[in-house]
Amino acid sequence: MNHTFTFTIDGVEVRGRPGQTIMQAADEAGIYIPRLCAHKELVPHGSCRVCTVFVNGRPQSACTQPAAPGIIVENETEALLAIRRSLIDMLFVEGNHFCPFCEKSGNCELQALAYRFGITAPQHPYLFPKRDLDASHPDIFIDRNRCILCGRCVRASRDLDGKNVFQFVGRGPGKRIAVNAKAALADTDAARTDRAVSACPVGAILRKRVGYAIPIGQRMYDAAPIGSDIEAVRADPHQ
Amino acid sequence: MAKPKVATTSLAGCFGCHMSFLDIDDRILKLIELVDFDKSPVDDIKKFTGRCLVGLIEGGCCNEENVRVLQDFRAHCDILISVGECAIAGGIPAMRNAIPLEECLRESYLKGPTIYNPTKTIPNDEEIPLLLDRVYPAHEVVKIDYFLPGCPPSADTIWEALTALLNGKPLDLPYPLIKYD
Ligand code: SF4
Ligand code: SF4
């Protein structure tokens, strides 16, 4: 049976189906809930908290919380914008994000969220941590300076590539992305075409010899904010 | 009525932001009608001659002289703006921040592959400003009122900001003008 129910997001009535998360129902309704660690083809992780919404007044991650009849969801409020901006701010200062020479710039989801939120400078002090880079593999590299620990590569490698190349090690501030091999990325069966590579939302896992292939002005988030594709569903009355 | 004054400086930057500023092209004629320049490389005035409405800061602080100049700007300007990636985040100079200063100096003057330094000395003259332990974004040294991101911010971004502030309007950059590269 496929009975639907309704609930509201910022006062707008939205249709949901049993088994759907709030984020999935919102996407179908053309309402964008900002996110980083969530990815349409991957099991939700609920770790970045950027998709935090208030459900009947309580904070929940929209990527993991099931949609349910009659719930009242708050998404685009001043309070939530402040929380999300702060999360994005912290991701910037916790790593080393030198956007001007990053090959991902213009196509990076972290940067795109900062643009969407109108962030011109972080409010927290920069930490400038010492992080390393693994360029041992002939076709791809990991730059841990830019890793935001979203776990998308871990899930994509395990569930889409069937390889299990990536894994987290350490805890708290010492947590980092590692590879399931004796020493380095070159010792794994990771390949240039792996979904794990394209799943990385930032410039932490990149293909070599691509460089700055797309001219400025034509990159993914140059003209329209991240989430515009989802919001277009709502704007188009024929869908 | 006297025109409001604008001051600019390049700290630990590459002058790219100033180049982008000049990229406003013939709008600079309009700007000259609206403002006078005070301390700035644009007119080569070295010392503040009085109070300024707007100060534009390019670059972060990598040495003690940068800190002094930045504090001087804060003392003389009503509105202080960080212009560009280096002022806002440290930028390329801040790539040394994860490396101890001593190691940076050793690599630059003693151990680097192309070094010719027969006396094996690291420059240490009182005329040379002392390096800080790391590079600091401007807003971690003094209070900054506005930020214009970009490497460099486009001429349009700088123009938009200056005209808004000169007309007493709040600075609210439209989406396409917020860029970190
Ligand atoms: S990963 Fe994204 S935010 Fe980080 S440096 Fe690259 S473009 Fe900037
Ligand atoms: S490498 Fe990329 S995909 Fe993997 S955890 Fe880091 S940011 Fe996420």
mmCIF file of N, CA and C in Angstrom, chain A residues 40 47 51 57 68 70 73-74 83 86 111 119 123 130-131 133 151 180 190 222:
data_model
loop_
_atom_site.group_PDB
_atom_site.id
_atom_site.type_symbol
_atom_site.label_atom_id
_atom_site.label_comp_id
_atom_site.label_asym_id
_atom_site.label_seq_id
_atom_site.Cartn_x
_atom_site.Cartn_y
_atom_site.Cartn_z
ATOM 1 N N LYS A 40 22.246 11.479 -2.166
ATOM 2 C CA LYS A 40 21.048 10.755 -2.596
ATOM 3 C C LYS A 40 21.230 9.243 -2.684
ATOM 4 N N SER A 47 25.799 12.911 10.448
ATOM 5 C CA SER A 47 26.937 13.365 11.259
ATOM 6 C C SER A 47 27.262 14.841 11.122
ATOM 7 N N CYS A 51 21.832 19.611 8.176
ATOM 8 C CA CYS A 51 20.417 19.497 7.813
ATOM 9 C C CYS A 51 19.498 19.535 9.034
ATOM 10 N N GLY A 57 9.446 21.314 17.439
ATOM 11 C CA GLY A 57 10.223 22.080 18.409
ATOM 12 C C GLY A 57 11.536 21.466 18.839
ATOM 13 N N ALA A 68 6.579 12.022 9.214
ATOM 14 C CA ALA A 68 5.445 11.413 9.895
ATOM 15 C C ALA A 68 4.231 12.331 9.766
ATOM 16 N N GLY A 70 1.462 14.874 10.158
ATOM 17 C CA GLY A 70 1.158 15.999 11.044
ATOM 18 C C GLY A 70 2.324 16.673 11.743
ATOM 19 N N VAL A 73 7.571 20.971 10.885
ATOM 20 C CA VAL A 73 9.012 21.085 10.653
ATOM 21 C C VAL A 73 9.376 22.542 10.385
ATOM 22 N N GLU A 74 10.409 23.006 11.084
ATOM 23 C CA GLU A 74 10.950 24.341 10.793
ATOM 24 C C GLU A 74 12.278 24.166 10.087
ATOM 25 N N ILE A 83 22.645 28.399 13.326
ATOM 26 C CA ILE A 83 23.291 27.127 13.654
ATOM 27 C C ILE A 83 24.063 26.592 12.447
ATOM 28 N N SER A 86 27.182 28.509 11.679
ATOM 29 C CA SER A 86 28.219 28.209 12.652
ATOM 30 C C SER A 86 28.892 26.866 12.337
ATOM 31 N N GLN A 111 32.008 25.048 0.233
ATOM 32 C CA GLN A 111 32.124 26.430 -0.216
ATOM 33 C C GLN A 111 30.762 26.960 -0.678
ATOM 34 N N ILE A 119 28.189 33.853 3.868
ATOM 35 C CA ILE A 119 29.327 33.969 4.791
ATOM 36 C C ILE A 119 30.498 34.650 4.075
ATOM 37 N N GLN A 123 33.437 33.271 11.860
ATOM 38 C CA GLN A 123 33.415 33.984 13.142
ATOM 39 C C GLN A 123 34.320 33.338 14.173
ATOM 40 N N LYS A 130 47.920 20.738 11.452
ATOM 41 C CA LYS A 130 48.899 20.084 10.581
ATOM 42 C C LYS A 130 48.265 18.802 10.052
ATOM 43 N N ARG A 131 48.000 18.755 8.760
ATOM 44 C CA ARG A 131 47.379 17.573 8.156
ATOM 45 C C ARG A 131 48.245 17.113 6.995
ATOM 46 N N LEU A 133 48.982 14.700 3.240
ATOM 47 C CA LEU A 133 48.484 14.494 1.889
ATOM 48 C C LEU A 133 49.017 13.144 1.416
ATOM 49 N N GLY A 151 32.298 11.219 5.662
ATOM 50 C CA GLY A 151 32.092 9.786 5.511
ATOM 51 C C GLY A 151 31.461 9.367 4.191
ATOM 52 N N ASN A 180 42.214 1.461 3.957
ATOM 53 C CA ASN A 180 42.349 0.085 4.417
ATOM 54 C C ASN A 180 43.504 -0.592 3.690
ATOM 55 N N ALA A 190 41.702 1.142 -4.968
ATOM 56 C CA ALA A 190 40.968 2.342 -5.391
ATOM 57 C C ALA A 190 41.310 2.675 -6.836
ATOM 58 N N ASP A 222 28.758 28.777 -9.559
ATOM 59 C CA ASP A 222 29.149 30.151 -9.875
ATOM 60 C C ASP A 222 27.945 31.094 -9.945
#
